Amino acid sequence: MAAHNRRRRVTIADVAGHAQVSVTAVSKVIRNAYGVSPAMKDRVKASIEELGYRPQAAARGMRGRTFTVGLMLPHIRNPFFADILDGLMEQLADTGYQAIMIQGGVTRKVEKHAVDALVDRQVDGIIMVAPLAGRARLEEVAQEVPTVVLARHERSALYDSVFDEDDVGAELVVRHLIELGHRRIAHITHQDNSNARPSDLLHVIRAEAYERVMREHGLDDEIAIAKTYYHEQGGYDGARQLLSRSPRPTAIFAGADQAAFGALAAVHEAGLSVPRDLSVAGYDNTQPAALPNIALTSVNQDGAVMGSTAGRLLLERIQGRTSAVRFSVTPSLVIRGSTAAPGG
């Protein structure tokens, strides 16, 4: 009996009749095709909204598009990734596209399965955030589906790249700490099993910029790097390692806010005060960094802009652009209460 009471699914013909346009016109609006007037687009969208019409994904896929894009994240715990997702969703808001998010994991094998799952589901394009795969694998995917890679610096003719000027951002932090009077400045960097060239990885670029600026100021002997991970536990472990040095650092620059949060916990556990005993700075300018009880000095690389730009470039590729685009974000330093002069 229940089956007979099921509401009939609204069809494209229903929308066309309600909007008093042709089925072809409705199809063009749904596909965001060229040649549709703004007035017709508004009328059709109003009818779609009023009737609650939802195109069937399978049917759309048979016609060549599913109006879905895949977003592959390394994991979902980093608040910076939420900023990227916000920017992407804002870009997609009026396009008819929806994003499918998937977690890539910490190994290349798991990441490959995640990306393959998106391809198998016939997404129209994929955005990969900080992938572990090498360029050859990324180009293999890009030859099958339009692709944008975020947070990697290599060049490819087959996919677009969106990245931060990581050397500039790291330099801003280290110079800020030196100008405050710090000399014993330590750094927490990241390690992973990426198959990319080291020079294309953001954490390598940030660590190299830290070392370069320290040397430029005659602080070669004060260079201290803890190679852990860009998450809270990694920051905690890295800070404990650095705090065991004698003399201990007066400042720690963590290559990501997540690691900086863990470093703050280690400093607190050691009975030290921030910034009186130790200054701590991060990277990403995530929303938690601005909370009054954290007040973390951090590099702003505007994740929302990166996500929005990645979405825009992906839609352009889906619509037929084949030339490669590289988009870089110029970072800025947001100074808060976690950094001060030594002993201050």
Short mmCIF file of C-alpha atoms in Angstrom, two decimals:
data_model
loop_
_atom_site.label_atom_id
_atom_site.label_comp_id
_atom_site.label_asym_id
_atom_site.label_seq_id
_atom_site.Cartn_x
_atom_site.Cartn_y
_atom_site.Cartn_z
CA MET A 1 0.00 0.00 0.00
CA ALA A 2 2.79 2.39 0.91
CA ALA A 3 4.16 2.26 -2.61
CA HIS A 4 0.86 3.59 -4.02
CA ASN A 5 1.01 6.60 -1.69
CA ARG A 6 4.55 7.57 -2.68
CA ARG A 7 4.74 11.07 -4.10
CA ARG A 8 5.42 11.19 -7.83
CA ARG A 9 8.85 12.56 -8.65
CA VAL A 10 8.77 15.96 -10.31
CA THR A 11 10.03 15.76 -13.90
CA ILE A 12 11.78 18.22 -16.17
CA ALA A 13 8.54 18.42 -18.17
CA ASP A 14 6.71 19.56 -15.03
CA VAL A 15 9.26 22.35 -14.57
CA ALA A 16 8.95 23.38 -18.22
CA GLY A 17 5.15 23.56 -17.95
CA HIS A 18 5.27 25.52 -14.69
CA ALA A 19 7.80 28.02 -16.08
CA GLN A 20 6.04 28.10 -19.47
CA VAL A 21 9.23 27.36 -21.38
CA SER A 22 10.48 24.42 -23.39
CA VAL A 23 12.10 21.32 -21.90
CA THR A 24 15.23 22.27 -23.85
CA ALA A 25 15.32 25.65 -22.07
CA VAL A 26 15.05 23.97 -18.66
CA SER A 27 17.85 21.58 -19.64
CA LYS A 28 20.07 24.50 -20.63
CA VAL A 29 19.47 26.24 -17.30
CA ILE A 30 20.27 23.06 -15.38
CA ARG A 31 23.46 22.58 -17.40
CA ASN A 32 24.36 26.25 -17.02
CA ALA A 33 24.70 26.32 -20.81
CA TYR A 34 25.26 29.40 -22.91
CA GLY A 35 22.43 31.23 -24.67
CA VAL A 36 19.98 31.47 -21.77
CA SER A 37 18.72 34.92 -20.85
CA PRO A 38 18.88 36.02 -17.20
CA ALA A 39 15.08 36.38 -17.14
CA MET A 40 14.53 32.82 -18.37
CA LYS A 41 17.15 31.51 -15.97
CA ASP A 42 15.41 33.21 -13.03
CA ARG A 43 11.99 31.91 -14.12
CA VAL A 44 13.21 28.33 -14.48
CA LYS A 45 15.12 28.40 -11.20
CA ALA A 46 12.03 29.74 -9.43
CA SER A 47 9.97 26.85 -10.82
CA ILE A 48 12.63 24.32 -9.84
CA GLU A 49 12.62 25.72 -6.32
CA GLU A 50 8.83 25.84 -6.03
CA LEU A 51 8.28 22.34 -7.40
CA GLY A 52 11.25 20.81 -5.59
CA TYR A 53 12.71 19.34 -8.77
CA ARG A 54 15.92 17.32 -8.46
CA PRO A 55 17.54 15.93 -11.62
CA GLN A 56 18.40 12.27 -11.34
CA ALA A 57 22.14 11.90 -11.02
CA ALA A 58 22.27 8.72 -13.08
CA ALA A 59 20.41 10.30 -15.96
CA ARG A 60 22.60 13.38 -15.84
CA GLY A 61 25.67 11.17 -15.93
CA MET A 62 24.37 9.44 -19.06
CA ARG A 63 24.02 12.87 -20.70
CA GLY A 64 27.66 13.63 -19.91
CA ARG A 65 27.55 15.45 -16.55
CA THR A 66 26.56 14.59 -13.00
CA PHE A 67 26.90 18.16 -11.68
CA THR A 68 29.03 16.92 -8.82
CA VAL A 69 32.67 17.68 -8.05
CA GLY A 70 34.91 15.74 -5.73
CA LEU A 71 36.96 17.31 -2.94
CA MET A 72 39.75 15.08 -1.66
CA LEU A 73 41.12 16.16 1.73
CA PRO A 74 44.02 14.48 3.57
CA HIS A 75 41.76 14.33 6.65
CA ILE A 76 38.90 16.32 8.14
CA ARG A 77 40.41 17.43 11.46
CA ASN A 78 42.33 20.47 10.26
CA PRO A 79 40.18 23.62 10.65
CA PHE A 80 41.99 25.16 7.66
CA PHE A 81 40.32 22.59 5.42
CA ALA A 82 36.95 23.89 6.61
CA ASP A 83 37.94 27.33 5.28
CA ILE A 84 38.76 25.75 1.90
CA LEU A 85 35.40 23.97 1.86
CA ASP A 86 33.57 27.21 2.73
CA GLY A 87 35.20 28.96 -0.22
CA LEU A 88 34.41 26.09 -2.57
CA MET A 89 30.74 25.95 -1.51
CA GLU A 90 30.38 29.69 -1.99
CA GLN A 91 31.78 29.35 -5.52
CA LEU A 92 29.38 26.50 -6.33
CA ALA A 93 26.33 28.12 -4.73
CA ASP A 94 24.59 29.30 -7.91
CA THR A 95 25.98 26.77 -10.37
CA GLY A 96 23.85 23.69 -9.71
CA TYR A 97 26.96 21.76 -8.67
CA GLN A 98 27.37 19.90 -5.39
CA ALA A 99 30.63 18.86 -3.76
CA ILE A 100 31.33 15.31 -2.60
CA MET A 101 34.02 15.26 0.08
CA ILE A 102 36.26 12.26 0.64
CA GLN A 103 39.20 11.65 2.98
CA GLY A 104 42.47 10.72 1.32
CA GLY A 105 44.19 9.32 4.39
CA VAL A 106 47.85 9.14 5.32
CA THR A 107 49.13 6.68 2.72
CA ARG A 108 49.33 6.87 -1.06
CA LYS A 109 47.42 3.59 -1.32
CA VAL A 110 44.44 4.87 0.66
CA GLU A 111 44.54 8.16 -1.23
CA LYS A 112 44.48 6.32 -4.57
CA HIS A 113 41.39 4.35 -3.51
CA ALA A 114 39.68 7.60 -2.48
CA VAL A 115 40.38 9.34 -5.79
CA ASP A 116 39.41 6.23 -7.76
CA ALA A 117 36.09 6.20 -5.88
CA LEU A 118 35.39 9.76 -7.03
CA VAL A 119 36.27 8.90 -10.63
CA ASP A 120 34.09 5.78 -10.51
CA ARG A 121 31.17 7.90 -9.32
CA GLN A 122 31.55 10.03 -12.44
CA VAL A 123 32.17 13.36 -10.73
CA ASP A 124 32.67 16.09 -13.30
CA GLY A 125 35.91 17.28 -11.71
CA ILE A 126 38.20 16.75 -8.71
CA ILE A 127 40.00 19.10 -6.34
CA MET A 128 42.85 17.43 -4.45
CA VAL A 129 44.16 19.18 -1.35
CA ALA A 130 47.81 18.44 -0.49
CA PRO A 131 47.84 15.04 -2.22
CA LEU A 132 50.57 12.51 -1.50
CA ALA A 133 50.70 11.19 -5.05
CA GLY A 134 53.48 12.18 -7.39
CA ARG A 135 52.94 14.32 -10.47
CA ALA A 136 52.68 11.31 -12.78
CA ARG A 137 49.71 9.97 -10.81
CA LEU A 138 48.06 13.40 -10.66
CA GLU A 139 48.42 13.76 -14.41
CA GLU A 140 46.96 10.28 -14.90
CA VAL A 141 43.85 11.37 -13.01
CA ALA A 142 43.75 14.73 -14.83
CA GLN A 143 43.72 12.97 -18.21
CA GLU A 144 40.52 11.21 -17.12
CA VAL A 145 38.70 14.00 -15.27
CA PRO A 146 39.28 17.77 -14.93
CA THR A 147 41.55 18.32 -11.91
CA VAL A 148 42.76 21.14 -9.69
CA VAL A 149 45.54 20.53 -7.15
CA LEU A 150 45.67 22.73 -4.08
CA ALA A 151 48.76 23.25 -1.86
CA ARG A 152 51.38 21.82 -4.22
CA HIS A 153 53.90 23.92 -6.13
CA GLU A 154 54.80 21.81 -9.17
CA ARG A 155 53.94 22.76 -12.72
CA SER A 156 51.84 20.60 -15.01
CA ALA A 157 50.17 21.20 -18.35
CA LEU A 158 47.34 18.83 -17.41
CA TYR A 159 45.93 20.29 -14.19
CA ASP A 160 45.61 23.63 -12.45
CA SER A 161 47.41 24.53 -9.23
CA VAL A 162 46.37 26.76 -6.34
CA PHE A 163 49.00 27.36 -3.68
CA ASP A 164 50.31 29.78 -1.09
CA GLU A 165 53.64 31.58 -1.37
CA ASP A 166 54.90 29.48 1.52
CA ASP A 167 58.42 30.89 1.52
CA VAL A 168 57.01 34.39 1.93
CA GLY A 169 54.73 33.32 4.77
CA ALA A 170 57.47 31.54 6.70
CA GLU A 171 59.79 34.50 6.25
CA LEU A 172 57.14 36.83 7.71
CA VAL A 173 56.98 34.74 10.89
CA VAL A 174 60.72 34.35 11.42
CA ARG A 175 61.46 38.02 10.73
CA HIS A 176 58.69 39.00 13.14
CA LEU A 177 60.24 36.89 15.90
CA ILE A 178 63.74 38.21 15.18
CA GLU A 179 62.47 41.80 15.25
CA LEU A 180 60.97 41.09 18.68
CA GLY A 181 64.48 40.20 19.85
CA HIS A 182 64.40 36.40 19.66
CA ARG A 183 67.49 34.49 18.65
CA ARG A 184 66.76 30.93 19.77
CA ILE A 185 63.90 30.35 17.35
CA ALA A 186 62.91 26.73 16.70
CA HIS A 187 60.67 25.24 14.04
CA ILE A 188 58.20 22.34 13.91
CA THR A 189 57.86 20.84 10.44
CA HIS A 190 55.95 17.95 8.89
CA GLN A 191 56.85 14.56 7.49
CA ASP A 192 54.79 12.33 5.23
CA ASN A 193 55.20 9.68 2.57
CA SER A 194 54.51 12.01 -0.32
CA ASN A 195 55.77 10.93 -3.71
CA ALA A 196 56.23 14.53 -4.85
CA ARG A 197 59.53 16.32 -5.29
CA PRO A 198 60.48 17.76 -1.88
CA SER A 199 60.88 21.24 -3.40
CA ASP A 200 57.18 21.22 -4.35
CA LEU A 201 55.91 20.44 -0.83
CA LEU A 202 54.67 23.30 1.32
CA HIS A 203 56.19 22.03 4.57
CA VAL A 204 59.61 21.67 2.96
CA ILE A 205 59.38 25.18 1.52
CA ARG A 206 58.40 26.63 4.92
CA ALA A 207 61.23 24.81 6.72
CA GLU A 208 63.78 25.93 4.13
CA ALA A 209 62.59 29.54 4.42
CA TYR A 210 62.96 29.33 8.21
CA GLU A 211 66.55 28.14 7.86
CA ARG A 212 67.36 30.74 5.19
CA VAL A 213 66.13 33.68 7.27
CA MET A 214 67.95 32.41 10.35
CA ARG A 215 71.20 32.22 8.39
CA GLU A 216 70.67 35.65 6.87
CA HIS A 217 70.61 37.04 10.42
CA GLY A 218 73.71 35.15 11.54
CA LEU A 219 71.69 32.64 13.58
CA ASP A 220 73.02 29.45 11.98
CA ASP A 221 73.92 27.94 15.34
CA GLU A 222 70.41 28.53 16.70
CA ILE A 223 68.61 26.56 13.99
CA ALA A 224 66.56 23.77 15.59
CA ILE A 225 63.95 21.75 13.73
CA ALA A 226 61.61 19.09 15.07
CA LYS A 227 60.28 16.92 12.25
CA THR A 228 56.93 15.56 13.38
CA TYR A 229 53.46 16.12 11.90
CA TYR A 230 51.08 18.99 11.19
CA HIS A 231 48.53 17.94 13.80
CA GLU A 232 48.07 18.51 17.54
CA GLN A 233 49.98 15.43 18.64
CA GLY A 234 52.79 16.26 16.24
CA GLY A 235 53.01 19.80 17.59
CA TYR A 236 52.94 18.52 21.15
CA ASP A 237 55.71 15.97 20.49
CA GLY A 238 57.76 18.51 18.54
CA ALA A 239 57.52 21.14 21.26
CA ARG A 240 58.52 18.66 23.95
CA GLN A 241 61.53 17.71 21.87
CA LEU A 242 62.52 21.34 21.41
CA LEU A 243 61.92 22.28 25.04
CA SER A 244 64.35 19.57 26.11
CA ARG A 245 67.20 21.47 24.45
CA SER A 246 69.60 23.44 26.61
CA PRO A 247 69.30 26.31 26.43
CA ARG A 248 65.69 25.97 25.38
CA PRO A 249 64.23 28.10 22.58
CA THR A 250 62.57 31.40 23.37
CA ALA A 251 60.24 31.05 20.38
CA ILE A 252 58.69 28.22 18.36
CA PHE A 253 57.35 28.61 14.84
CA ALA A 254 55.03 25.72 14.00
CA GLY A 255 54.39 25.19 10.30
CA ALA A 256 50.63 24.83 10.82
CA ASP A 257 48.14 26.11 13.40
CA GLN A 258 47.20 22.55 14.30
CA ALA A 259 50.79 21.84 15.30
CA ALA A 260 50.95 25.17 17.14
CA PHE A 261 47.92 24.17 19.23
CA GLY A 262 49.75 21.03 20.30
CA ALA A 263 52.86 23.08 21.04
CA LEU A 264 50.82 25.39 23.30
CA ALA A 265 49.64 22.34 25.25
CA ALA A 266 53.23 21.13 25.70
CA VAL A 267 54.36 24.57 26.87
CA HIS A 268 51.53 24.71 29.38
CA GLU A 269 52.32 21.20 30.61
CA ALA A 270 55.95 22.25 31.14
CA GLY A 271 54.78 25.00 33.50
CA LEU A 272 55.78 27.77 31.11
CA SER A 273 53.76 30.80 30.08
CA VAL A 274 53.06 32.10 26.56
CA PRO A 275 54.40 34.60 25.60
CA ARG A 276 56.27 35.48 28.81
CA ASP A 277 58.51 32.38 28.78
CA LEU A 278 58.06 31.30 25.17
CA SER A 279 56.52 32.80 22.04
CA VAL A 280 54.56 30.50 19.73
CA ALA A 281 53.46 31.22 16.15
CA GLY A 282 51.55 29.12 13.63
CA TYR A 283 50.51 29.06 9.99
CA ASP A 284 47.02 29.08 8.37
CA ASN A 285 45.20 31.66 10.54
CA THR A 286 42.41 29.21 11.31
CA GLN A 287 39.34 30.36 13.22
CA PRO A 288 40.46 28.77 16.54
CA ALA A 289 43.68 30.82 16.36
CA ALA A 290 41.64 33.99 16.89
CA LEU A 291 39.90 32.75 20.05
CA PRO A 292 40.85 35.01 23.00
CA ASN A 293 42.17 32.13 25.09
CA ILE A 294 44.50 31.08 22.23
CA ALA A 295 45.31 34.38 20.45
CA LEU A 296 47.84 32.71 18.17
CA THR A 297 50.07 34.75 15.88
CA SER A 298 49.65 33.08 12.51
CA VAL A 299 50.14 33.42 8.77
CA ASN A 300 46.95 34.08 6.87
CA GLN A 301 46.84 32.35 3.49
CA ASP A 302 43.06 32.81 3.14
CA GLY A 303 41.70 29.30 2.80
CA ALA A 304 38.33 30.59 1.61
CA VAL A 305 39.96 32.36 -1.34
CA MET A 306 41.96 29.23 -2.15
CA GLY A 307 38.82 27.06 -2.07
CA SER A 308 36.81 29.53 -4.12
CA THR A 309 39.57 29.88 -6.69
CA ALA A 310 40.00 26.12 -6.95
CA GLY A 311 36.26 25.81 -7.56
CA ARG A 312 36.26 28.52 -10.23
CA LEU A 313 39.22 26.97 -12.06
CA LEU A 314 37.65 23.53 -11.91
CA LEU A 315 34.40 24.77 -13.42
CA GLU A 316 36.38 26.44 -16.20
CA ARG A 317 38.10 23.15 -16.94
CA ILE A 318 34.80 21.28 -16.90
CA GLN A 319 33.48 23.81 -19.43
CA GLY A 320 36.38 23.09 -21.76
CA ARG A 321 39.46 25.13 -20.86
CA THR A 322 42.59 23.05 -21.42
CA SER A 323 45.42 25.52 -20.76
CA ALA A 324 46.97 25.15 -17.30
CA VAL A 325 46.59 27.88 -14.67
CA ARG A 326 48.71 28.41 -11.56
CA PHE A 327 47.22 30.69 -8.91
CA SER A 328 49.28 31.81 -5.92
CA VAL A 329 48.02 33.46 -2.75
CA THR A 330 50.19 36.12 -1.11
CA PRO A 331 50.12 35.53 2.65
CA SER A 332 50.08 38.08 5.47
CA LEU A 333 51.00 37.86 9.12
CA VAL A 334 48.31 38.26 11.78
CA ILE A 335 50.00 39.22 15.05
CA ARG A 336 48.24 38.24 18.26
CA GLY A 337 49.13 37.73 21.89
CA SER A 338 51.14 34.51 21.57
CA THR A 339 54.30 36.35 20.48
CA ALA A 340 56.23 39.02 22.39
CA ALA A 341 59.78 40.06 23.18
CA PRO A 342 61.83 37.41 25.06
CA GLY A 343 60.98 37.47 28.74
CA GLY A 344 58.09 39.81 27.99
#
